[in-house]
Coordinates of C-alpha atoms in Angstrom, one line a residue:
Chain C
M1 CA 150.0 71.6 364.1
T2 CA 147.5 68.8 363.6
A3 CA 147.7 66.7 360.5
I4 CA 144.2 65.2 360.7
E5 CA 141.4 66.6 362.7
L6 CA 138.0 64.9 362.9
D7 CA 135.3 66.7 364.6
G8 CA 132.1 64.9 365.4
I9 CA 132.2 62.9 362.1
T10 CA 129.0 60.8 361.6
K11 CA 128.0 58.7 358.6
Q12 CA 124.6 57.2 358.4
Y13 CA 123.7 54.6 355.8
G14 CA 120.0 54.0 356.0
S15 CA 119.5 52.6 359.5
L16 CA 123.2 51.8 359.9
R17 CA 125.5 54.3 361.6
A18 CA 128.9 53.4 360.1
V19 CA 130.7 56.2 362.0
D20 CA 129.3 57.7 365.1
T21 CA 130.3 61.2 366.2
L22 CA 134.0 60.5 365.9
D23 CA 136.5 63.0 367.3
L24 CA 140.2 62.3 366.5
Q25 CA 143.4 64.3 366.3
I26 CA 146.5 63.1 364.6
N27 CA 149.6 65.3 365.3
E28 CA 152.2 66.0 362.8
G29 CA 155.1 63.6 362.8
E30 CA 153.0 60.8 364.4
V31 CA 152.5 57.3 363.3
F32 CA 148.9 56.5 364.1
G33 CA 147.5 53.0 363.9
F34 CA 143.8 53.0 363.2
L35 CA 142.5 49.6 364.4
G36 CA 139.3 47.8 364.4
P37 CA 137.6 44.7 363.1
N38 CA 136.3 44.6 359.6
G39 CA 133.2 46.7 359.3
A40 CA 134.0 48.9 362.3
G41 CA 134.0 52.1 360.1
K42 CA 137.7 52.5 359.5
S43 CA 137.4 52.7 355.7
T44 CA 134.4 55.0 355.9
T45 CA 136.4 57.3 358.1
I46 CA 139.3 57.3 355.7
N47 CA 136.9 57.8 352.7
I48 CA 135.5 60.9 354.4
I49 CA 139.0 62.3 354.8
L50 CA 139.5 61.7 351.1
D51 CA 136.1 63.1 350.2
F52 CA 135.0 59.9 348.5
V53 CA 132.1 59.9 351.0
K54 CA 130.3 62.9 352.4
P55 CA 129.8 62.8 356.1
T56 CA 126.2 63.0 357.5
A57 CA 127.5 65.4 360.1
G58 CA 130.8 66.7 361.4
Q59 CA 133.9 68.2 359.9
A60 CA 137.2 66.6 358.7
R61 CA 140.3 68.7 358.2
V62 CA 143.8 67.8 357.0
F63 CA 146.5 70.4 357.7
G64 CA 143.7 72.8 358.6
M65 CA 142.1 72.4 355.1
D66 CA 138.5 71.3 355.0
C67 CA 138.2 67.8 353.3
Q68 CA 135.1 68.7 351.3
E69 CA 135.9 72.3 350.3
E70 CA 139.7 72.0 349.7
G71 CA 140.1 68.4 348.8
Q72 CA 142.2 69.0 345.7
R73 CA 144.7 71.3 347.6
L74 CA 145.0 69.0 350.5
R75 CA 145.5 65.9 348.3
Q76 CA 148.5 67.6 346.8
R77 CA 150.2 67.1 350.2
I78 CA 149.2 63.5 351.0
G79 CA 149.9 60.1 349.6
V80 CA 147.2 57.5 349.7
L81 CA 146.8 53.7 349.6
P82 CA 143.1 53.5 349.4
E83 CA 140.9 50.5 350.2
G84 CA 139.1 48.5 347.5
Y85 CA 141.3 49.9 344.7
D86 CA 142.2 48.3 341.5
V87 CA 145.0 49.0 339.1
Y88 CA 144.5 50.1 335.5
D89 CA 144.7 46.8 333.7
R90 CA 146.1 48.1 330.4
L91 CA 148.7 50.5 331.9
T92 CA 152.2 49.4 332.9
G93 CA 153.6 50.0 336.4
R94 CA 155.7 52.8 335.1
Q95 CA 152.7 54.5 333.5
H96 CA 150.9 54.3 336.8
L97 CA 153.7 56.2 338.4
E98 CA 153.9 58.7 335.5
F99 CA 150.2 59.4 336.0
A100 CA 150.7 60.0 339.7
I101 CA 153.8 62.2 339.1
E102 CA 152.0 64.3 336.4
S103 CA 148.9 64.6 338.6
K104 CA 150.9 65.9 341.5
E105 CA 153.2 68.0 339.3
A106 CA 156.1 66.3 341.0
N107 CA 159.5 65.4 339.6
D108 CA 160.1 62.0 341.0
D109 CA 161.9 59.3 339.0
P110 CA 159.4 56.4 338.4
Q111 CA 162.2 53.8 338.4
E112 CA 163.6 54.9 341.7
L113 CA 160.2 54.6 343.4
L114 CA 159.5 51.3 341.8
E115 CA 162.9 50.0 343.1
R116 CA 162.1 51.3 346.6
V117 CA 158.9 49.2 346.8
G118 CA 160.5 46.2 345.0
V119 CA 158.6 46.0 341.7
A120 CA 161.2 47.6 339.4
H121 CA 161.6 44.3 337.6
A122 CA 158.0 44.6 336.4
A123 CA 158.0 48.3 335.5
D124 CA 157.2 47.8 331.9
R125 CA 154.7 45.0 332.3
K126 CA 150.9 45.7 332.2
A127 CA 149.6 45.9 335.7
S128 CA 146.9 43.4 334.9
G129 CA 149.6 40.7 335.3
Y130 CA 150.7 41.9 338.7
S131 CA 150.0 39.7 341.8
K132 CA 148.0 41.3 344.7
G133 CA 151.2 41.9 346.5
M134 CA 152.9 43.6 343.5
A135 CA 149.8 45.8 342.9
Q136 CA 149.8 46.8 346.6
R137 CA 153.5 47.8 346.3
L138 CA 152.8 49.7 343.1
I139 CA 150.1 51.7 344.8
L140 CA 152.4 52.4 347.7
A141 CA 154.9 53.7 345.2
M142 CA 152.2 56.0 343.8
A143 CA 151.4 57.2 347.3
L144 CA 155.1 58.2 347.9
V145 CA 155.1 60.4 344.8
G146 CA 155.9 64.1 345.6
D147 CA 157.2 63.4 349.1
P148 CA 153.8 63.7 350.9
D149 CA 153.6 65.3 354.3
L150 CA 150.9 62.7 355.3
L151 CA 150.5 59.1 354.3
I152 CA 147.1 57.6 354.6
L153 CA 147.3 53.8 354.2
D154 CA 144.1 51.7 354.4
E155 CA 145.1 48.1 355.3
P156 CA 148.5 48.4 353.6
T157 CA 149.7 45.0 354.7
T158 CA 146.6 43.0 353.8
G159 CA 147.4 40.5 351.0
L160 CA 151.1 40.6 351.6
D161 CA 153.3 37.8 352.9
P162 CA 155.1 38.4 356.2
N163 CA 158.2 39.6 354.3
G164 CA 156.2 42.1 352.3
A165 CA 154.4 43.4 355.4
R166 CA 157.8 43.9 357.0
E167 CA 159.1 45.8 354.0
I168 CA 156.0 48.1 354.1
R169 CA 156.6 48.7 357.8
Q170 CA 160.2 49.6 357.0
I171 CA 159.0 52.1 354.4
I172 CA 156.6 53.6 356.9
R173 CA 159.4 54.0 359.4
E174 CA 161.7 55.6 356.8
E175 CA 159.0 58.0 355.7
N176 CA 158.2 58.9 359.3
E177 CA 161.9 59.6 360.0
R178 CA 161.9 62.3 357.4
G179 CA 158.9 63.9 359.0
T180 CA 156.0 62.4 357.3
T181 CA 152.9 61.8 359.4
V182 CA 151.5 58.3 358.9
F183 CA 147.9 57.3 359.4
F184 CA 147.2 53.6 358.7
S185 CA 144.5 51.2 359.4
S186 CA 144.5 47.5 360.0
H187 CA 142.3 44.9 361.5
I188 CA 145.5 43.0 362.6
L189 CA 147.1 44.5 365.7
G190 CA 150.4 42.8 365.1
Q191 CA 150.9 44.9 362.0
V192 CA 150.5 48.0 364.0
E193 CA 152.3 47.6 367.2
A194 CA 155.8 47.6 365.8
V195 CA 155.5 51.0 364.2
C196 CA 152.9 53.0 365.9
D197 CA 153.3 55.8 368.4
R198 CA 149.6 55.7 369.1
V199 CA 146.7 53.6 368.3
G200 CA 143.0 54.3 368.1
I201 CA 140.5 51.4 368.2
L202 CA 137.3 51.7 366.4
R203 CA 134.3 49.6 367.2
E204 CA 130.9 50.0 365.6
G205 CA 131.8 53.5 364.4
R206 CA 132.9 54.7 367.8
L207 CA 136.4 55.2 369.1
V208 CA 136.7 52.9 372.1
A209 CA 140.4 53.5 372.8
D210 CA 142.9 56.2 371.8
D211 CA 146.3 55.8 373.5
S212 CA 149.9 54.5 373.2
I213 CA 150.2 50.8 373.1
E214 CA 152.1 50.9 376.5
N215 CA 149.3 52.8 378.1
L216 CA 146.6 50.5 376.7
R217 CA 148.5 47.5 377.9
S218 CA 149.0 48.8 381.4
N219 CA 145.3 49.7 381.6
M220 CA 144.4 46.1 380.9
P221 CA 143.0 44.6 384.1
G222 CA 144.7 41.4 385.1
G223 CA 146.4 40.7 381.9
Q224 CA 146.9 37.0 382.0
R225 CA 146.3 34.6 379.2
L226 CA 145.5 31.0 379.6
V227 CA 146.2 28.8 376.5
V228 CA 144.5 25.5 376.7
E229 CA 145.2 22.5 374.5
G230 CA 142.8 19.6 374.3
T231 CA 139.9 18.2 372.3
G232 CA 136.2 18.9 371.8
F233 CA 136.2 22.7 372.1
S234 CA 132.9 23.2 370.5
E235 CA 131.0 26.5 370.2
S236 CA 128.9 25.6 373.3
V237 CA 132.1 24.9 375.3
L238 CA 133.5 28.3 374.3
D239 CA 130.2 30.0 375.3
S240 CA 130.3 28.4 378.7
I241 CA 133.9 29.6 379.1
R242 CA 132.8 33.1 378.2
G243 CA 130.2 32.9 380.9
I244 CA 132.8 32.4 383.7
N245 CA 133.3 35.4 385.9
G246 CA 136.4 37.4 385.0
V247 CA 137.0 35.9 381.6
E248 CA 137.6 38.8 379.2
S249 CA 138.1 37.1 375.9
V250 CA 138.1 33.7 374.3
T251 CA 140.0 33.3 371.0
V252 CA 140.3 30.1 369.1
E253 CA 143.9 29.5 368.1
T254 CA 143.4 26.2 366.4
E255 CA 139.9 25.1 365.5
G256 CA 138.6 22.6 368.2
T257 CA 142.0 22.0 369.9
V258 CA 143.7 25.2 371.1
V259 CA 141.9 28.1 372.8
A260 CA 143.3 31.2 374.4
V261 CA 141.4 32.7 377.3
G262 CA 142.0 36.2 378.5
L263 CA 141.7 36.4 382.2
G264 CA 140.8 39.4 384.3
E265 CA 142.1 40.1 387.8
D266 CA 139.3 38.2 389.6
A267 CA 139.3 35.2 387.3
S268 CA 140.4 31.8 388.4
K269 CA 142.4 29.5 386.2
T270 CA 141.1 26.5 387.9
A271 CA 137.5 27.6 387.3
V272 CA 138.1 27.8 383.6
L273 CA 139.8 24.4 383.5
N274 CA 137.1 22.8 385.5
E275 CA 134.4 24.3 383.4
I276 CA 136.0 22.9 380.3
E277 CA 136.1 19.4 381.7
E278 CA 132.6 19.6 382.9
T279 CA 131.2 20.6 379.5
G280 CA 132.6 17.4 378.1
A281 CA 135.8 18.6 376.5
T282 CA 139.2 17.3 377.5
V283 CA 142.2 19.3 378.6
E284 CA 145.6 17.9 377.6
D285 CA 147.9 20.8 378.3
F286 CA 147.7 24.4 379.4
E287 CA 150.0 27.3 380.0
T288 CA 149.6 30.9 381.1
E289 CA 151.2 33.9 379.4
E290 CA 151.2 37.7 379.9
A291 CA 148.3 39.2 377.9
S292 CA 149.3 39.9 374.3
L293 CA 148.1 42.7 372.3
E294 CA 145.8 40.4 370.4
D295 CA 143.9 39.8 373.7
L296 CA 143.9 43.5 374.3
F297 CA 142.5 44.1 370.9
A298 CA 139.9 41.3 371.3
A299 CA 139.0 42.8 374.7
Y300 CA 138.3 46.2 373.1
T301 CA 136.5 44.9 370.1
T302 CA 134.5 41.9 371.0
E303 CA 133.3 42.3 374.5
E304 CA 129.8 43.3 375.4
E305 CA 131.0 46.0 377.7
V306 CA 134.1 47.9 377.0
R307 CA 136.1 49.3 379.9
A308 CA 138.2 52.0 378.2
Chain N
M1 CA 146.6 71.1 334.6
S2 CA 144.8 68.3 336.4
W3 CA 142.4 67.2 333.6
Q4 CA 145.4 66.9 331.2
A5 CA 147.0 64.2 333.2
I6 CA 143.7 62.3 333.4
A7 CA 143.0 62.7 329.6
K8 CA 146.5 61.4 328.8
K9 CA 146.2 58.5 331.2
D10 CA 142.7 57.7 329.8
F11 CA 143.8 57.9 326.2
Q12 CA 146.8 55.5 326.9
D13 CA 144.5 53.1 328.7
S14 CA 141.6 52.9 326.3
V15 CA 143.5 53.1 323.0
R16 CA 144.9 49.7 323.9
S17 CA 141.5 48.1 323.8
R18 CA 141.4 45.2 321.3
V19 CA 137.7 45.6 320.7
L20 CA 138.3 49.3 319.7
W21 CA 140.9 48.2 317.1
G22 CA 138.5 45.6 315.8
I23 CA 135.9 48.4 315.3
I24 CA 138.5 50.6 313.5
V25 CA 139.5 47.7 311.2
L26 CA 135.8 46.9 310.4
F27 CA 135.0 50.5 309.8
A28 CA 138.0 50.9 307.5
L29 CA 137.2 47.8 305.6
L30 CA 133.5 48.8 305.1
I31 CA 134.1 52.3 304.1
G32 CA 137.2 51.4 302.1
G33 CA 135.2 48.7 300.3
I34 CA 132.6 51.2 299.3
A35 CA 135.2 53.6 298.1
Y36 CA 136.8 50.8 296.1
L37 CA 133.4 49.9 294.5
V38 CA 132.9 53.5 293.5
V39 CA 136.3 53.8 292.0
D40 CA 135.9 50.5 290.2
S41 CA 132.5 51.3 288.8
G42 CA 133.9 54.3 286.9
L43 CA 130.9 56.2 288.0
T44 CA 132.9 59.2 289.2
G45 CA 134.0 59.9 285.7
A46 CA 130.5 60.1 284.4
N47 CA 128.7 62.7 286.5
Q48 CA 130.7 64.5 289.2
T49 CA 127.7 65.8 291.1
V50 CA 125.8 62.5 291.2
A51 CA 129.0 60.7 292.2
E52 CA 129.6 63.1 295.0
A53 CA 126.0 62.8 296.3
L54 CA 126.2 59.1 296.0
V55 CA 129.5 58.8 297.9
T56 CA 128.6 61.2 300.7
G57 CA 125.1 59.6 300.9
V58 CA 126.4 56.0 301.3
F59 CA 129.2 57.1 303.6
G60 CA 126.6 59.1 305.5
L61 CA 124.5 56.0 306.2
L62 CA 127.5 54.2 307.5
V63 CA 128.6 57.1 309.6
L64 CA 125.1 57.5 311.1
F65 CA 125.3 53.9 312.2
F66 CA 128.9 53.4 313.1
I67 CA 129.8 56.7 314.8
P68 CA 127.0 56.6 317.5
I69 CA 127.9 53.0 318.3
T70 CA 131.6 53.6 318.4
G71 CA 131.3 56.8 320.4
L72 CA 129.0 55.2 323.0
F73 CA 131.2 52.1 323.1
I74 CA 134.2 54.2 323.8
S75 CA 132.6 56.3 326.5
I76 CA 129.6 54.7 328.2
K77 CA 131.6 52.9 330.8
S78 CA 134.4 55.5 331.2
V79 CA 133.3 56.6 334.6
V80 CA 131.2 53.7 336.0
R81 CA 133.9 51.2 335.2
E82 CA 136.4 53.1 337.3
R83 CA 133.8 53.1 340.1
E84 CA 133.0 49.5 339.9
S85 CA 136.6 48.3 339.6
G86 CA 138.0 50.7 342.2
T87 CA 140.5 52.4 340.0
I88 CA 138.6 55.6 340.8
N89 CA 140.0 55.4 344.3
L90 CA 143.5 55.8 342.9
L91 CA 142.5 58.6 340.6
L92 CA 140.6 60.7 343.2
S93 CA 143.3 60.1 345.8
L94 CA 145.5 62.2 343.6
P95 CA 144.9 66.0 343.5
H96 CA 142.0 65.9 341.1
T97 CA 138.5 67.1 341.5
R98 CA 135.5 65.1 340.3
G99 CA 135.0 67.8 337.7
D100 CA 138.6 67.3 336.4
M101 CA 137.8 63.7 336.2
I102 CA 134.7 64.2 334.0
L103 CA 136.5 66.7 331.8
G104 CA 139.6 64.6 331.5
K105 CA 137.5 61.5 330.6
F106 CA 135.7 63.4 327.9
L107 CA 138.9 64.8 326.4
G108 CA 140.7 61.5 326.6
R109 CA 137.9 59.5 325.0
A110 CA 137.3 62.3 322.5
A111 CA 140.9 61.9 321.4
V112 CA 140.4 58.1 321.1
M113 CA 137.2 58.7 319.0
T114 CA 139.0 61.2 316.7
V115 CA 141.9 58.7 316.2
T116 CA 139.4 56.0 315.4
I117 CA 137.6 58.2 312.7
I118 CA 140.8 59.5 311.2
V119 CA 142.5 56.1 310.9
G120 CA 139.2 54.4 309.8
F121 CA 138.8 56.8 307.0
V122 CA 142.3 56.9 305.7
P123 CA 142.0 54.0 303.1
A124 CA 138.7 55.3 301.7
I125 CA 139.7 58.9 301.5
A126 CA 143.2 58.1 300.0
M127 CA 141.6 55.9 297.3
L128 CA 139.0 58.6 296.4
L129 CA 141.5 61.4 296.4
L130 CA 144.0 59.6 294.3
Q131 CA 141.8 57.8 291.8
T132 CA 138.8 60.0 291.2
E133 CA 138.0 63.5 290.4
L134 CA 135.8 64.0 293.5
S135 CA 136.3 67.4 295.1
P136 CA 138.9 67.2 297.9
G137 CA 137.0 69.9 299.7
V138 CA 133.9 67.8 299.8
L139 CA 135.7 64.7 301.0
L140 CA 137.8 66.5 303.6
S141 CA 134.8 68.4 305.0
F142 CA 132.9 65.1 305.2
W143 CA 135.8 63.7 307.2
F144 CA 136.0 66.7 309.5
V145 CA 132.2 66.8 310.1
T146 CA 132.4 63.1 311.1
V147 CA 135.0 63.9 313.7
L148 CA 132.7 66.7 315.1
F149 CA 129.8 64.4 315.0
G150 CA 131.7 61.7 317.0
L151 CA 132.4 64.2 319.8
M152 CA 128.7 64.4 320.7
F153 CA 128.4 60.7 321.4
V154 CA 131.5 60.7 323.5
S155 CA 130.0 63.4 325.6
I156 CA 126.6 61.7 325.9
G157 CA 128.4 58.5 326.9
V158 CA 130.7 60.1 329.5
G159 CA 127.8 62.1 331.0
F160 CA 125.5 59.1 331.3
S161 CA 128.4 57.0 332.6
A162 CA 128.6 59.3 335.5
L163 CA 125.0 58.6 336.3
F164 CA 125.2 54.9 336.3
N165 CA 125.9 52.7 339.3
S166 CA 127.1 49.6 337.6
E167 CA 128.7 48.4 334.4
T168 CA 125.6 46.4 333.6
Q169 CA 123.6 49.6 333.8
G170 CA 126.1 51.1 331.5
T171 CA 125.7 48.4 328.9
V172 CA 121.9 48.6 329.0
G173 CA 122.0 52.4 329.1
G174 CA 124.3 52.5 326.1
I175 CA 121.9 50.4 324.0
V176 CA 118.8 52.4 325.1
I177 CA 120.6 55.7 324.4
F178 CA 121.6 54.4 320.9
F179 CA 118.0 53.6 319.9
G180 CA 116.7 56.7 321.7
L181 CA 118.8 58.9 319.6
Y182 CA 117.5 57.3 316.4
L183 CA 114.0 57.7 317.6
W184 CA 114.6 61.3 318.4
Q185 CA 112.7 62.7 315.4
T186 CA 109.7 60.4 315.9
V187 CA 109.5 61.3 319.6
T188 CA 109.8 65.1 319.0
D189 CA 107.2 64.9 316.3
L190 CA 104.8 63.0 318.5
V191 CA 105.3 64.7 321.8
L192 CA 106.1 68.3 320.8
G193 CA 103.7 68.2 317.9
L194 CA 100.9 68.1 320.4
V195 CA 102.0 71.4 321.9
D196 CA 103.0 73.6 319.0
Y197 CA 103.4 73.2 315.3
E198 CA 106.6 75.2 315.0
L199 CA 108.5 73.5 317.8
P200 CA 109.1 70.1 316.2
N201 CA 111.1 71.6 313.4
F202 CA 113.6 73.1 315.8
A203 CA 113.6 70.0 318.0
N204 CA 114.2 67.9 315.0
R205 CA 117.4 69.8 314.4
F206 CA 118.8 67.9 317.4
G207 CA 118.3 64.6 315.6
L208 CA 121.3 62.6 314.3
G209 CA 120.6 62.8 310.6
Q210 CA 119.8 66.4 310.7
M211 CA 122.8 67.3 312.7
F212 CA 125.1 65.6 310.2
Q213 CA 123.4 67.0 307.2
D214 CA 123.4 70.6 308.5
M215 CA 127.1 70.4 309.6
F216 CA 128.1 69.0 306.2
G217 CA 125.8 71.5 304.5
S218 CA 127.5 74.3 306.3
L219 CA 131.1 73.3 305.7
S220 CA 131.2 71.4 302.4
P221 CA 131.8 73.3 299.1
S222 CA 128.9 71.3 297.8
G223 CA 126.6 72.4 300.6
R224 CA 124.1 75.2 300.8
G225 CA 126.3 77.2 303.2
F226 CA 126.1 78.6 306.7
G227 CA 123.2 81.0 306.2
A228 CA 120.9 78.6 304.4
P229 CA 117.8 77.2 306.1
S230 CA 118.3 74.0 307.9
S231 CA 117.7 70.8 305.9
V232 CA 114.9 70.0 308.3
L233 CA 112.8 72.7 306.4
G234 CA 113.3 71.2 303.0
E235 CA 110.2 70.1 301.3
T236 CA 110.1 67.8 298.3
V237 CA 107.9 69.0 295.5
R238 CA 106.9 67.6 292.1
R239 CA 107.7 69.9 289.3
Q240 CA 108.0 69.9 285.6
N241 CA 111.3 71.1 284.1
E242 CA 111.7 73.0 280.9
A243 CA 111.9 69.8 278.9
G244 CA 108.5 68.9 280.3
E245 CA 109.8 66.0 282.4
V246 CA 108.5 65.4 285.9
V247 CA 111.2 65.9 288.5
F248 CA 111.3 66.0 292.3
Q249 CA 113.0 68.9 293.9
T250 CA 113.7 70.0 297.4
V251 CA 112.8 73.5 298.1
Y252 CA 113.5 75.7 301.1
P253 CA 111.9 78.8 302.5
E254 CA 113.5 82.1 301.4
S255 CA 114.6 83.3 304.8
V256 CA 114.4 81.9 308.3
A257 CA 115.1 82.9 311.9
F258 CA 118.8 82.5 312.9
Y259 CA 118.1 79.4 315.0
M260 CA 116.8 77.7 311.9
Q261 CA 119.8 78.5 309.8
N262 CA 122.4 75.9 309.0
W263 CA 125.2 77.3 311.1
F264 CA 123.1 77.1 314.3
V265 CA 123.8 73.4 314.2
F266 CA 127.2 74.1 315.8
V267 CA 125.4 75.7 318.7
I268 CA 123.3 72.6 318.9
L269 CA 126.4 70.5 318.8
L270 CA 127.9 72.4 321.7
L271 CA 124.7 71.8 323.6
W272 CA 124.9 68.1 322.9
I273 CA 128.4 68.1 324.3
A274 CA 128.0 70.4 327.2
V275 CA 124.6 69.4 328.6
P276 CA 125.3 65.6 329.1
L277 CA 128.6 66.4 330.7
A278 CA 127.0 69.0 333.0
V279 CA 124.2 66.7 334.0
G280 CA 126.7 63.8 334.7
Y281 CA 128.9 66.1 336.7
A282 CA 125.9 67.5 338.7
R283 CA 125.2 64.1 340.1
F284 CA 128.7 62.7 340.2
S285 CA 130.0 65.5 342.3
Q286 CA 127.4 64.7 345.0
I287 CA 127.5 60.9 345.3
D288 CA 129.4 58.7 347.7
L289 CA 131.8 56.5 345.7

């Protein structure tokens, strides 16, 4: 059975098409990473699934239930960490969980859930005093109420330190092991690759890739990465590197001094290094690496033409 | 029940507002202060009817000012604040419909309003019951009518809150609505008066002062009762009494259509509660958050 089924979803805001005839199927039991740069339409898509936003066209279903018609029934079976949320300032962490438990007519123990996400120590403090990370954990605990069959997490690791992000990934894994389908979005590929069975990459409202990370990687042409250290890497230098035949992506690692260049099969390392010297910048050191997922992501989301 | 969880959460949340407790204390002090003056003046011993009319009249003025302000304050941002801050994303991620949200908001805030009125009145009512001969029936029905009266502003506030797009709109809207309700009678006289002579009287029954008077008039032992003509129909006439003195008296028509009788005010109250909520819901259920 499919957990989420999007069928030609389109959302038009004035002249902006935020989501463009998006088709997507998430199978039960899967961990699906929904990737894309900020503004690609990830949150709009999730908001359509949650019926916060009405689609201009198309249909969204969760466990076979129509998101617009049967929203209440389907939300009984899902847990959500939405985007752009805020906590209720005057309620304590425990009261937040009690609200979720009552709303879902579940019988979880608030304390247990708060312990699981690591904010039990602040259970009886007003949530207005929580840090961004604590609030994020609190909402995750609310999402876990009632053992949902599907978790929808919009940028769950944003605002967390690396430790917190790892703990969230751990929770995602645990939930998935007991059969929960997980759909989560991120603009950072690194957050996704460790836990996802499959990723979809969204760019300007369209799905430009939908595959396992292994497959995506093997489809990457060339797949070499040249990291150059030096000085004087101005925007015009970067532009001229981009213009070289076979260069697939140019990412700045350290402003002005370290640049990573994704190379396609027909690209020449020497050509890149020469070009940099000719434009007035200096090369102090360079090394080549296998293409990382970051380059892959960059290739899918920033290039003019996408080869998917 | 979905709306119950929302109402409970909402009550817990808004009852912690410091401004709200400020209003309650101010209200209790004002109305308690008046009660103290009345007790202290010894007036209630002299003429029971006059004292009753005085107390309910002065209390009435305070209520007409305080209850709309408090009711709107409690409710005017109830929906739009959740939208602007993003807490609505938590609420509607849970298995609630938008209708549940509006209903739960109304009930939660109505409970806050009721607590505000009950607590605010306690010192004044206690003083008057214990230290004067004023009829408990009159005092308690006044108290109860104030609670009913409060509900209408909570509903207007919640309904409009669902129409606003920002908290600023909520603040401005609340102020405009407050004055708009006071001008109700002027507007109905002016606008509807052009159309039909009979209509303004009925329309005026929806005004704040008339609403309160007719509810109190229906329920209080001192009132004219359920079947009596609405106070809007009262006409003040100059008469000579048996002693030959000139007195002013309010006279009412002998019999009137059902919708002009006192009790119909409760139907009007229901309209004031249901229509704003329905209008708010109609739009709120369609918008993108």
